[in-house]
Amino acid sequence: MRRRSLERGAAARRRRRWPVRLYLVWLTVLFVAAAGAAIWSGWVQAERDALSAARADAAFASRRTAEQLTRSLGTVRATVTAVATNPAIGQVFVDPSSCRLAFTLGGDGDGHIDVLRPDGTVACSSQRVDSADPTVYAGAPWLPAALRESATSGPLVDGRSGRPALVFSVPIASGGLVAAFVDLISLGAAAGDLFSGARGLELVLVS
């Protein structure tokens, strides 16, 4: 009888201990779940903040890049128009040695400005003219329209550099035209250097 009483007491004690263990287990589970939720919430908030900051940086960079490109390309257009309407421009067709052109947007390899004859041959250029260069624009698809009126063409491959370019052209009243070839690779790299910011944003120029 005493033995049965002892066994019942031991069983009761085990039943009392089990709820305590169960309580501790659930407490641990709840603690881990709460910690995990806090970490997840913090990560989501950090990601949200990072995306918001990245969007703000991208908007600022794109806006500043657009402003800079508008100014730079506006200067190119004005320069091409000024050269094409210069009364003395026809002299380079008669005497190519009188050619005095320069072109830069502030960096190396920005492009070049050329005076072209009606057949597309180069009469004068801001770049040194190699023996193969003079005829490089003969038959160019954009040439006929450029001989008739001021035009902007591109992106297209510059026949002299083999690189993508934007072309601003203005016809010369006496025949021929003036064309500025803006190198888009150099233009994109310059914009990236100026406006990529501390985050190292990648700027992509698209048509």
CSV table of C-alpha atoms in Angstrom, one decimal, residues 1-190:
chain,number,residue,atom,x,y,z
A,1,MET,CA,0.0,0.0,0.0
A,2,ARG,CA,2.8,2.3,0.9
A,3,ARG,CA,4.5,1.5,-2.4
A,4,ARG,CA,1.3,2.4,-4.3
A,5,SER,CA,1.1,5.6,-2.5
A,6,LEU,CA,4.7,6.4,-3.3
A,7,GLU,CA,4.2,5.6,-7.0
A,8,ARG,CA,1.1,7.9,-7.1
A,9,GLY,CA,3.1,10.7,-5.5
A,10,ALA,CA,6.0,10.3,-8.0
A,11,ALA,CA,3.5,10.3,-10.9
A,12,ALA,CA,1.9,13.5,-9.6
A,13,ARG,CA,5.2,15.2,-9.2
A,14,ARG,CA,6.1,14.2,-12.9
A,15,ARG,CA,2.8,15.7,-14.0
A,16,ARG,CA,3.5,18.9,-12.2
A,17,ARG,CA,7.1,19.1,-13.7
A,18,TRP,CA,5.9,18.6,-17.3
A,19,PRO,CA,3.8,21.7,-17.5
A,20,VAL,CA,6.8,23.7,-16.3
A,21,ARG,CA,9.0,22.2,-19.0
A,22,LEU,CA,6.3,22.8,-21.6
A,23,TYR,CA,6.0,26.4,-20.4
A,24,LEU,CA,9.8,26.9,-20.8
A,25,VAL,CA,9.7,25.3,-24.3
A,26,TRP,CA,6.9,27.6,-25.4
A,27,LEU,CA,8.6,30.6,-23.8
A,28,THR,CA,11.7,29.8,-25.8
A,29,VAL,CA,9.7,29.4,-29.0
A,30,LEU,CA,7.9,32.7,-28.5
A,31,PHE,CA,11.2,34.5,-27.7
A,32,VAL,CA,12.8,33.1,-30.9
A,33,ALA,CA,9.7,34.0,-32.9
A,34,ALA,CA,9.7,37.5,-31.5
A,35,ALA,CA,13.4,38.0,-32.2
A,36,GLY,CA,13.0,36.6,-35.7
A,37,ALA,CA,10.1,39.0,-36.4
A,38,ALA,CA,12.0,41.9,-35.1
A,39,ILE,CA,15.0,41.0,-37.3
A,40,TRP,CA,12.8,40.6,-40.3
A,41,SER,CA,11.0,43.8,-39.7
A,42,GLY,CA,14.3,45.6,-39.4
A,43,TRP,CA,15.6,44.1,-42.6
A,44,VAL,CA,12.4,45.0,-44.5
A,45,GLN,CA,12.6,48.6,-43.2
A,46,ALA,CA,16.3,48.8,-44.1
A,47,GLU,CA,15.6,47.5,-47.6
A,48,ARG,CA,12.7,50.0,-47.9
A,49,ASP,CA,15.0,52.8,-46.8
A,50,ALA,CA,17.8,51.7,-49.1
A,51,LEU,CA,15.4,51.6,-52.1
A,52,SER,CA,14.0,55.0,-51.3
A,53,ALA,CA,17.5,56.5,-51.0
A,54,ALA,CA,18.5,54.8,-54.3
A,55,ARG,CA,15.5,56.1,-56.1
A,56,ALA,CA,16.2,59.6,-54.8
A,57,ASP,CA,19.8,59.4,-55.9
A,58,ALA,CA,18.8,58.1,-59.3
A,59,ALA,CA,16.3,60.8,-59.8
A,60,PHE,CA,18.8,63.5,-58.8
A,61,ALA,CA,21.5,62.0,-61.1
A,62,SER,CA,19.2,61.7,-64.1
A,63,ARG,CA,17.9,65.2,-63.6
A,64,ARG,CA,21.4,66.7,-63.4
A,65,THR,CA,22.6,64.6,-66.3
A,66,ALA,CA,19.7,65.7,-68.4
A,67,GLU,CA,20.4,69.3,-67.6
A,68,GLN,CA,24.1,68.9,-68.4
A,69,LEU,CA,23.4,67.1,-71.7
A,70,THR,CA,20.9,69.8,-72.7
A,71,ARG,CA,23.5,72.5,-72.2
A,72,SER,CA,26.3,70.6,-73.9
A,73,LEU,CA,24.3,69.5,-76.9
A,74,GLY,CA,22.8,73.0,-77.2
A,75,THR,CA,26.3,74.3,-77.4
A,76,VAL,CA,27.1,71.8,-80.1
A,77,ARG,CA,24.1,72.8,-82.2
A,78,ALA,CA,25.0,76.5,-81.8
A,79,THR,CA,28.6,75.8,-82.9
A,80,VAL,CA,27.6,73.8,-85.9
A,81,THR,CA,25.1,76.5,-87.0
A,82,ALA,CA,27.7,79.2,-86.5
A,83,VAL,CA,30.3,77.4,-88.6
A,84,ALA,CA,27.8,76.6,-91.4
A,85,THR,CA,26.6,80.2,-91.6
A,86,ASN,CA,30.1,81.7,-91.5
A,87,PRO,CA,30.6,83.5,-94.9
A,88,ALA,CA,34.2,82.3,-95.1
A,89,ILE,CA,33.4,78.6,-94.7
A,90,GLY,CA,33.4,78.0,-98.4
A,91,GLN,CA,37.2,78.8,-98.4
A,92,VAL,CA,38.0,75.3,-97.0
A,93,PHE,CA,36.6,73.7,-100.2
A,94,VAL,CA,39.1,75.7,-102.2
A,95,ASP,CA,42.0,75.6,-99.8
A,96,PRO,CA,41.8,72.7,-97.3
A,97,SER,CA,44.9,74.0,-95.5
A,98,SER,CA,42.8,77.0,-94.3
A,99,CYS,CA,40.8,74.5,-92.1
A,100,ARG,CA,40.8,75.6,-88.4
A,101,LEU,CA,38.3,73.6,-86.4
A,102,ALA,CA,38.3,72.5,-82.8
A,103,PHE,CA,35.8,70.3,-80.9
A,104,THR,CA,35.5,69.3,-77.3
A,105,LEU,CA,32.9,68.8,-74.6
A,106,GLY,CA,35.5,68.8,-71.8
A,107,GLY,CA,37.1,65.4,-72.3
A,108,ASP,CA,39.2,63.2,-74.7
A,109,GLY,CA,37.5,61.5,-77.5
A,110,ASP,CA,34.3,63.6,-77.3
A,111,GLY,CA,33.8,63.5,-81.0
A,112,HIS,CA,34.7,65.8,-83.9
A,113,ILE,CA,33.2,68.5,-86.2
A,114,ASP,CA,33.6,68.1,-90.0
A,115,VAL,CA,32.9,70.2,-93.1
A,116,LEU,CA,31.6,67.8,-95.8
A,117,ARG,CA,31.3,68.2,-99.5
A,118,PRO,CA,27.9,67.3,-101.1
A,119,ASP,CA,29.3,63.9,-102.0
A,120,GLY,CA,30.1,63.2,-98.3
A,121,THR,CA,33.9,63.6,-98.6
A,122,VAL,CA,35.7,65.4,-95.7
A,123,ALA,CA,37.0,68.8,-96.7
A,124,CYS,CA,37.9,70.0,-93.1
A,125,SER,CA,37.8,68.4,-89.7
A,126,SER,CA,38.7,69.0,-86.1
A,127,GLN,CA,40.5,65.7,-86.2
A,128,ARG,CA,43.4,64.7,-88.3
A,129,VAL,CA,42.2,63.4,-91.6
A,130,ASP,CA,43.7,60.0,-92.6
A,131,SER,CA,44.0,59.0,-96.2
A,132,ALA,CA,41.0,56.7,-95.9
A,133,ASP,CA,38.8,59.3,-94.1
A,134,PRO,CA,37.8,61.7,-96.8
A,135,THR,CA,35.3,59.4,-98.5
A,136,VAL,CA,34.0,57.7,-95.3
A,137,TYR,CA,30.6,59.5,-95.3
A,138,ALA,CA,29.9,59.1,-99.1
A,139,GLY,CA,26.6,57.2,-99.4
A,140,ALA,CA,25.8,57.6,-95.7
A,141,PRO,CA,22.0,57.1,-95.2
A,142,TRP,CA,21.6,60.3,-93.2
A,143,LEU,CA,23.5,62.5,-95.7
A,144,PRO,CA,20.8,63.4,-98.3
A,145,ALA,CA,18.4,64.8,-95.6
A,146,ALA,CA,21.3,66.6,-93.9
A,147,LEU,CA,22.2,68.4,-97.2
A,148,ARG,CA,18.6,69.8,-97.4
A,149,GLU,CA,18.0,71.0,-93.8
A,150,SER,CA,19.3,71.1,-90.3
A,151,ALA,CA,19.0,67.7,-88.8
A,152,THR,CA,19.8,65.5,-85.8
A,153,SER,CA,20.6,61.9,-86.6
A,154,GLY,CA,21.4,58.9,-84.4
A,155,PRO,CA,22.4,56.9,-82.6
A,156,LEU,CA,24.5,55.8,-85.6
A,157,VAL,CA,28.0,54.4,-86.1
A,158,ASP,CA,30.5,57.1,-86.9
A,159,GLY,CA,32.3,56.0,-90.0
A,160,ARG,CA,35.6,57.5,-88.8
A,161,SER,CA,35.7,56.2,-85.2
A,162,GLY,CA,33.5,53.1,-85.5
A,163,ARG,CA,31.7,54.2,-82.3
A,164,PRO,CA,28.1,55.1,-81.7
A,165,ALA,CA,27.5,58.8,-82.2
A,166,LEU,CA,24.8,61.5,-82.3
A,167,VAL,CA,25.2,63.8,-85.4
A,168,PHE,CA,24.1,67.4,-85.6
A,169,SER,CA,24.3,68.8,-89.1
A,170,VAL,CA,23.5,72.1,-90.8
A,171,PRO,CA,23.7,72.6,-94.6
A,172,ILE,CA,26.0,75.2,-96.1
A,173,ALA,CA,24.2,77.6,-98.5
A,174,SER,CA,26.9,77.2,-101.2
A,175,GLY,CA,26.8,73.4,-101.0
A,176,GLY,CA,27.9,70.8,-98.5
A,177,LEU,CA,27.3,70.8,-94.8
A,178,VAL,CA,28.8,71.0,-91.3
A,179,ALA,CA,28.4,68.0,-89.1
A,180,ALA,CA,29.3,67.5,-85.4
A,181,PHE,CA,29.7,63.8,-84.3
A,182,VAL,CA,29.2,63.5,-80.5
A,183,ASP,CA,30.7,60.2,-79.2
A,184,LEU,CA,28.0,58.6,-77.1
A,185,ILE,CA,30.4,56.3,-75.2
A,186,SER,CA,32.5,59.2,-74.1
A,187,LEU,CA,29.4,61.2,-73.3
A,188,GLY,CA,28.0,58.4,-71.2
A,189,ALA,CA,31.3,57.9,-69.3
A,190,ALA,CA,31.6,61.6,-68.6
